[in-house]
Structures are given as structure tokens and as C-alpha cells.
Amino acid sequence: MSKPAVPLLRVKNLSVEYRSDLETVKAVNGISFFLKKSETFGLVGETGAGKTTTALTCMRLLPENTGRVTGGEIEFEGKKLLNLPESEMQKIRGERMAMIFQDPMTSLNPVMPVGEQIEEALKLHNEDNKTKDRIQKRVDEVLSMVGIPASRKCEYPHQFSGGMKQRVVIAMALVCEPALLIADEPTTALDVTIQAQIIEMIRELRERLGTAMIMITHDLGIVAQTCDNVAVMYAGKIIEMGTAEDIYLLSANHHPYTMGLFGSIPNLRTKARRLTPIPGLMPDPTNLPEGCSFSPRCFKKTSVCDEVSPGVYRNGTHRISCHLLKAENHWEAERQ
Amino acid sequence: MHRFILRRLLMMIPIIIGVSLLIFIIIDLVPGDPGSNLLGPGARQEDIDLMNEQLGYNYPLLQRYGVYMYNAVFKLDLGKSYSTKKPVFTEVVNRLPVSLTVAFNAIMFSLVFGVPLGVLSAVKQNTLFDRIPTGLALLLASQPAFLIGLVLMLIFSLHLGWFPVTGAASWKSYIMPMVALGLPHGGRQLRFTRSSMLETIRQDYVRTAKAKGAPPRRVIWKHAMQNALLPVITVAGNSFGVLIGSAIATETLFGLPGLGTFVVMGIKQKDVPVVTGGIIILAVIFSFVILAVDISYAFVDPRIRAKYSGRRG
């Protein structure tokens, strides 16, 4: 891997826990990835794999009482985010790094007109003293960009449909033209036709604005449509990572979990009576198994899997964390 | 919005009729008749009967109620007190400002310290900034106002001599009743604000505001507070309505000529016109307070506003 210019975002060995009096949930366990300018990075995995936690940690928005970063580093535009004072972080949030949340129904303030909510980010990050007119103009601009007539900016969230609300949320995230946009399952709460519209819009906007993006989803179709690089997460770890081609090329080697994920998507070309789901459930994050955390569900498991946590094996841009790759040609162990 | 207010005002007519009829019936069930009450124990039965006839007491209940309400609404006449022979209406009107002032001051005072401390304890949940105010709130909310009043009297009237002990001579007389009533209500207000705020600051839109880069103070006061306000308004409005008529112990303690003492005196002396008139007036005022609370919801929450104006969102 030739070292490119400083990546926009670099996450190194990040571990996050949620601690309460009763238990400790190990949500993220030592993940590393990086993201270049204008690149789209897909973070895929089941519910509870640690995707959202990763995103919230990047924004430093973990719940204060329980969430705790137990190790690792996050570097964004050359700044080490985890050591930054809160006031510095406020300057980054919304201005350089913005987030689209999962549920548009609840992520807008019900008592504030949508225009005002969009405008807020501009006002908070108004370093060059834009006039009121300029700010209003920008709000109109960004609203029409996401396909909402600017005349509706005085309306309240309850007057919008779910898809329209998500457009407002997206407008809110994009209004300051951030360098990085984190989209946390932006379409999960929407129905399929609206999903397609929103994804198409996000793609278009990204191309127009050159915003880098982390796309968090459990929908492999969305990843295929939008992402340059993809990481598959399982139980707080990245178990497979590579370019979209690496992940989607069926003939390449894959982690058994990734294969399972693809097996659970319906295929129109083959006649299958049933989908093949991955048996079992994600391990209890308060009590992760020793060895590979996927081993209890793995159909290719060997005795070593229950005892030793697998290292990372690499083939070009493609990385997999599985003992099986040890025996494969072209794959070499990566030193962590 | 105007139409909503008008509609609510019209709806108050049946409410007031219902409430006053209920009060009228309940008081009618109390043994004794006005004649014997007015003339005293030594009176002859003929005189009592004559008196009852003059007062219209021999007519059926509903007819008497009709006459009473007609006089009340169109002549502002609620009858005369048995004991003082003064018109009840003037007495109520004279006492109303005192009660309103005491209740209003107490509620304002309770809000001024209850709401900010409630917000503080919610934001700093499980720290000392939470435990001390909530502990204090529990202590205050569980004290009767007259006890706090007595302590205040002891300190500020007897020892320091800052405020008069009793009476309603100047604004100074209203300070200690305000504190005595406001402290327990403020304690309750604090706990309501805290729980409402705790619920609100966990909402997604609060996180959205943080993600925009809003500083914590703005997140709390601008985004969370307005959403957490509804229960706070409800509690404050209800407390205000209740306080107007039921601050009896405090009124008695501080010698304030308010409505609460008026009605209680009426009950003790079986002074039927005083009790009926007093309670009906209190019920009417209470309905107006609730109306004001409902209207203020609309100012805080656009969803309710939309419902009121009848347009669908």
C-alpha cells in the first residue's frame, strides 16, 4: 500500500465500551480503517455489530454516562479527535464532519421550523460573518438541492412526510459543506421507493460536492451502489475489508460471515425456494467468546477458531480476519 | 387560534353550569334551612317558615338554582352572608385580589427556583448537582406550607423584623406567604422539570443538535427546554388554580383576607350563601386557569397549534 497524502480520517485500533452498573458491553473491539478525501466508505454488518457506535465515536457523541473509548486513536484532518477539548470538537461537528441519523422521524426538533434548524448550523459556524440574507439564501439553496421548495422552510417537522424529513436532515448535514459526512443507515426507516430516491440523491450530492462519506448500512445493495471501499463488521470487529470489487467479487476469497451475508440476499437469476440465513445470533457483547467471535456460527470452523483470535490476512487491498486464509495462496499475514 | 379560544370559552358554559349545579345540590343536602340559620336557635317555627318562604326556600331545588344563577349572572348577586349580612359577591371581589396575588407570587417563585434547578439536576444526572437539589426538593415538597411559614415568621419577623407577621398592609406582607407556599410547590416543580428534562435530553433531536456543533448551553436551553416545557406548564397551571382557593392554612397563619379563609369560615358557620358563592367563583376561576394553560401549550408546541387551528399538518 503506497502511502497517499494524509487521509481525511484515520481510525486506529479503536475500542469502545458501554459501561453500566450491571454490565460492560464491548461494542467496538480494535477496529482500524481510513478514508481519503471524496471517498465513500461502507460499513456493513448486522444490528449490534458496532457500526453506529463507531460513527458516534468519530463525532464524539457517545452517551456521556455510559460510553467510553478504551483504546485507539481517531485522526481527522490531522487532528487527534479523542484528545480534543469539547469546544474544539464543537467547531468540527457540523462544519467539517456532519452526520445523518437513522430515524428521520425523531431526529428533527418538533418545535422548531425546519428552516431554522438548517440555518442553525450555519449560524453556529459563521466564521466569515455571513449576513442574514446570505444565510437565508444558503438555506433556500440547500433545501432546493435536496428537493424541497424553499417556501416550506417555515413549516414544522410534523408537516413533512418521512422521506421529506430525511431530506431535511440531509440538508441540515450538508449546509456547511462538511469534508466528511457520516450517514448512519439513512434509509432504514423509509420505504423502498423513498429509499431509492434518497440514495440516488446522496450519490448525486456527493459527486457534486466532493464530500467524503461513511455509509453505515446493513443493506449490501446500497453499499454496491455507493461505496468505493467496504468494511464488514461483526461483533465490534472488522472481519473483512477491501474495495467494493474485492468484497463483491464472488470468486475471491471471503470471510465465512461475508459469504453468509450474501447468501441471505434473494437472487432473481437462480431459483431458490428459501434464502440461506446465517444460523444463530451475534454473540453477547457483554461476554464475547474466546477466539474468533464468529466461530459459534461458522460453518467452516476448525478447532483453532474457538481458541485463537484470528489475525488479519492481506491480498492487495483485500483484508480478511480469518484462520482459513492462512492456507491460501496470495494471502499473507499482516502484522498488527 | 381565535376560533379555538372562542370555542373553548363557549365550552366553559356547560362546565360552569355543571359545576355550580353540583355544588348547589351538595350544599342543599346539608341539614338545616336558611330560616333557622338566620333567626338562630331561639326562633319560633312560624317565623322560620315565614323567613324560608320569603327567601324562596320552599320552591323546588332546580327552580331555586335557576333563580340563583340568574341573579348571579345578570345581577352579580350571590346572596347575602347569614352571619355578616353582607353581599357575598362584594366580599368575594374584595378578597379575590389577595388570593390571586398570593397564588401568582407563589407559583412564580416556585418556577424561578424549581425549573432551573430541575434542569441542572437533569443535565448533571447522578452527580452532586443532581443529588443535592433533588434531595432538597423532596424535603421541601414534603413540608406543609404553614410549617415553613412558621419558621419564616420566627426568623424574619421575630428575630430580624424585616417583614410584618400578619396582615395585608403592604407588599412586604406578601413576601413570606410567597416563600412559604412557593417552596413546597417549587420542590414539586423541580422534580417534574427534572424528569421531563431527562426524557427530553435522550431524544434523537437533541443529539442532532449536538451533531450540528451546538454548544451544550444552547442544546439544553434552546432544543431540549422548549420540548420539556409542557409538563412544567401543566403542573404550574394546576398548582396556581388550586392555590387560589386552598391556601387556607397560609392565609390563616399570615392573617391574609383571602378566598380560602372566607370559604372555610362559611363552612364552619354553616353560611350557605358564602360557601356556594365562594366555591362557584373558585370553580370558574379554575376553569379559566386551565383554559390559559391549554392556550399556552399552543405557543410552545406547533403540533398542538396545528390541531387547534384545525388545519391538518
Coordinates of C-alpha atoms in Angstrom, one line a residue, chain B residues 129-270:
Chain B
F129 CA -25.6 18.8 41.3
D130 CA -28.4 16.3 40.9
R131 CA -28.5 14.7 44.3
I132 CA -28.5 17.9 46.4
P133 CA -31.3 19.7 44.5
T134 CA -33.5 16.6 44.3
G135 CA -32.9 15.8 48.0
L136 CA -33.8 19.4 48.8
A137 CA -36.9 19.1 46.6
L138 CA -38.1 16.1 48.4
L139 CA -37.6 17.8 51.7
L140 CA -39.4 20.9 50.6
A141 CA -42.2 19.1 48.8
S142 CA -43.0 17.1 51.9
Q143 CA -43.3 20.1 54.3
P144 CA -46.7 21.8 54.7
A145 CA -46.6 25.4 53.8
F146 CA -47.8 26.6 57.2
L147 CA -44.8 24.9 58.9
I148 CA -42.4 26.7 56.5
G149 CA -44.5 29.8 57.2
L150 CA -44.0 29.5 61.0
V151 CA -40.2 29.1 60.6
L152 CA -40.1 32.1 58.3
M153 CA -42.1 34.1 60.8
L154 CA -39.7 33.1 63.6
I155 CA -36.7 34.2 61.6
F156 CA -37.7 37.1 59.5
S157 CA -40.4 38.7 61.6
L158 CA -39.5 37.9 65.2
H159 CA -35.7 37.9 65.1
L160 CA -34.9 40.1 62.1
G161 CA -38.0 42.2 62.0
W162 CA -37.9 42.5 58.2
F163 CA -41.5 41.6 57.4
P164 CA -44.7 42.1 59.3
V165 CA -46.1 39.0 61.0
T166 CA -49.6 39.2 59.7
G167 CA -51.9 41.4 57.7
A168 CA -52.0 42.6 54.1
A169 CA -50.9 46.1 54.6
S170 CA -48.1 46.5 52.0
W171 CA -46.1 44.4 49.5
K172 CA -44.0 43.3 52.4
S173 CA -46.8 41.3 53.8
Y174 CA -46.9 39.1 50.7
I175 CA -43.2 38.1 50.7
M176 CA -43.4 35.4 53.4
P177 CA -46.6 33.8 52.1
M178 CA -45.0 33.7 48.7
V179 CA -42.0 31.8 50.0
A180 CA -43.9 29.6 52.4
L181 CA -46.2 28.4 49.6
G182 CA -43.6 28.6 46.8
L183 CA -41.0 26.4 48.4
P184 CA -43.1 23.1 48.6
H185 CA -44.5 23.8 45.1
G186 CA -41.0 24.6 43.8
G187 CA -39.8 21.3 45.1
R188 CA -42.5 19.5 43.2
Q189 CA -41.8 21.7 40.2
L190 CA -38.1 20.8 40.4
R191 CA -38.8 17.1 40.3
F192 CA -41.3 17.5 37.4
T193 CA -38.8 19.6 35.4
R194 CA -36.1 17.1 36.1
S195 CA -37.9 14.0 34.9
S196 CA -39.3 15.8 31.8
M197 CA -35.9 17.1 31.0
L198 CA -34.3 13.7 31.5
E199 CA -36.7 12.3 29.0
T200 CA -36.1 15.1 26.5
I201 CA -32.3 15.1 26.6
R202 CA -32.3 11.5 25.5
Q203 CA -34.2 12.3 22.4
D204 CA -32.7 12.0 19.0
Y205 CA -33.2 15.6 18.0
V206 CA -31.1 16.7 21.0
R207 CA -28.3 14.5 19.6
T208 CA -28.9 16.1 16.2
A209 CA -28.4 19.5 17.7
K210 CA -25.1 18.4 19.2
A211 CA -24.1 16.9 15.9
K212 CA -24.5 20.4 14.4
G213 CA -21.9 21.7 16.7
A214 CA -24.3 23.5 19.1
P215 CA -22.6 24.2 22.4
P216 CA -24.2 22.4 25.4
R217 CA -25.9 25.5 26.8
R218 CA -27.7 26.0 23.5
V219 CA -28.6 22.4 23.3
I220 CA -30.2 22.4 26.7
W221 CA -32.0 25.8 26.7
K222 CA -33.0 26.0 23.1
H223 CA -33.5 22.5 21.9
A224 CA -34.4 20.5 25.0
M225 CA -36.1 23.1 27.2
Q226 CA -38.9 24.0 24.8
N227 CA -39.8 20.4 24.4
A228 CA -39.6 19.7 28.1
L229 CA -41.8 22.6 29.0
L230 CA -45.3 21.2 28.5
P231 CA -45.5 19.1 31.7
V232 CA -43.9 22.0 33.6
I233 CA -46.7 24.4 32.4
T234 CA -49.3 21.9 33.3
V235 CA -48.1 21.5 36.8
A236 CA -47.6 25.2 37.3
G237 CA -51.1 26.0 35.9
N238 CA -52.8 23.4 38.1
S239 CA -51.0 24.4 41.2
F240 CA -52.0 28.0 40.5
G241 CA -55.6 27.1 40.2
V242 CA -55.5 25.0 43.3
L243 CA -53.6 27.6 45.3
I244 CA -56.2 30.4 44.8
G245 CA -58.8 28.6 46.9
S246 CA -56.8 26.3 49.1
A247 CA -54.0 28.3 50.6
I248 CA -56.2 28.3 53.7
A249 CA -53.5 27.4 56.3
T250 CA -51.2 30.0 54.9
E251 CA -53.9 32.7 54.7
T252 CA -54.9 32.0 58.2
L253 CA -51.4 31.9 59.5
F254 CA -50.4 35.2 57.9
G255 CA -53.8 36.8 58.5
L256 CA -54.4 37.4 54.8
P257 CA -58.1 38.1 53.9
G258 CA -58.2 35.6 51.0
L259 CA -60.8 33.4 49.5
G260 CA -59.7 30.2 51.2
T261 CA -60.3 31.6 54.7
F262 CA -63.6 33.1 53.5
V263 CA -65.0 29.7 52.4
V264 CA -63.7 27.9 55.4
M265 CA -65.3 30.4 57.7
G266 CA -68.5 29.9 55.8
I267 CA -68.3 26.2 56.2
K268 CA -67.7 26.5 60.0
Q269 CA -70.7 28.8 60.4
K270 CA -73.0 26.9 58.0

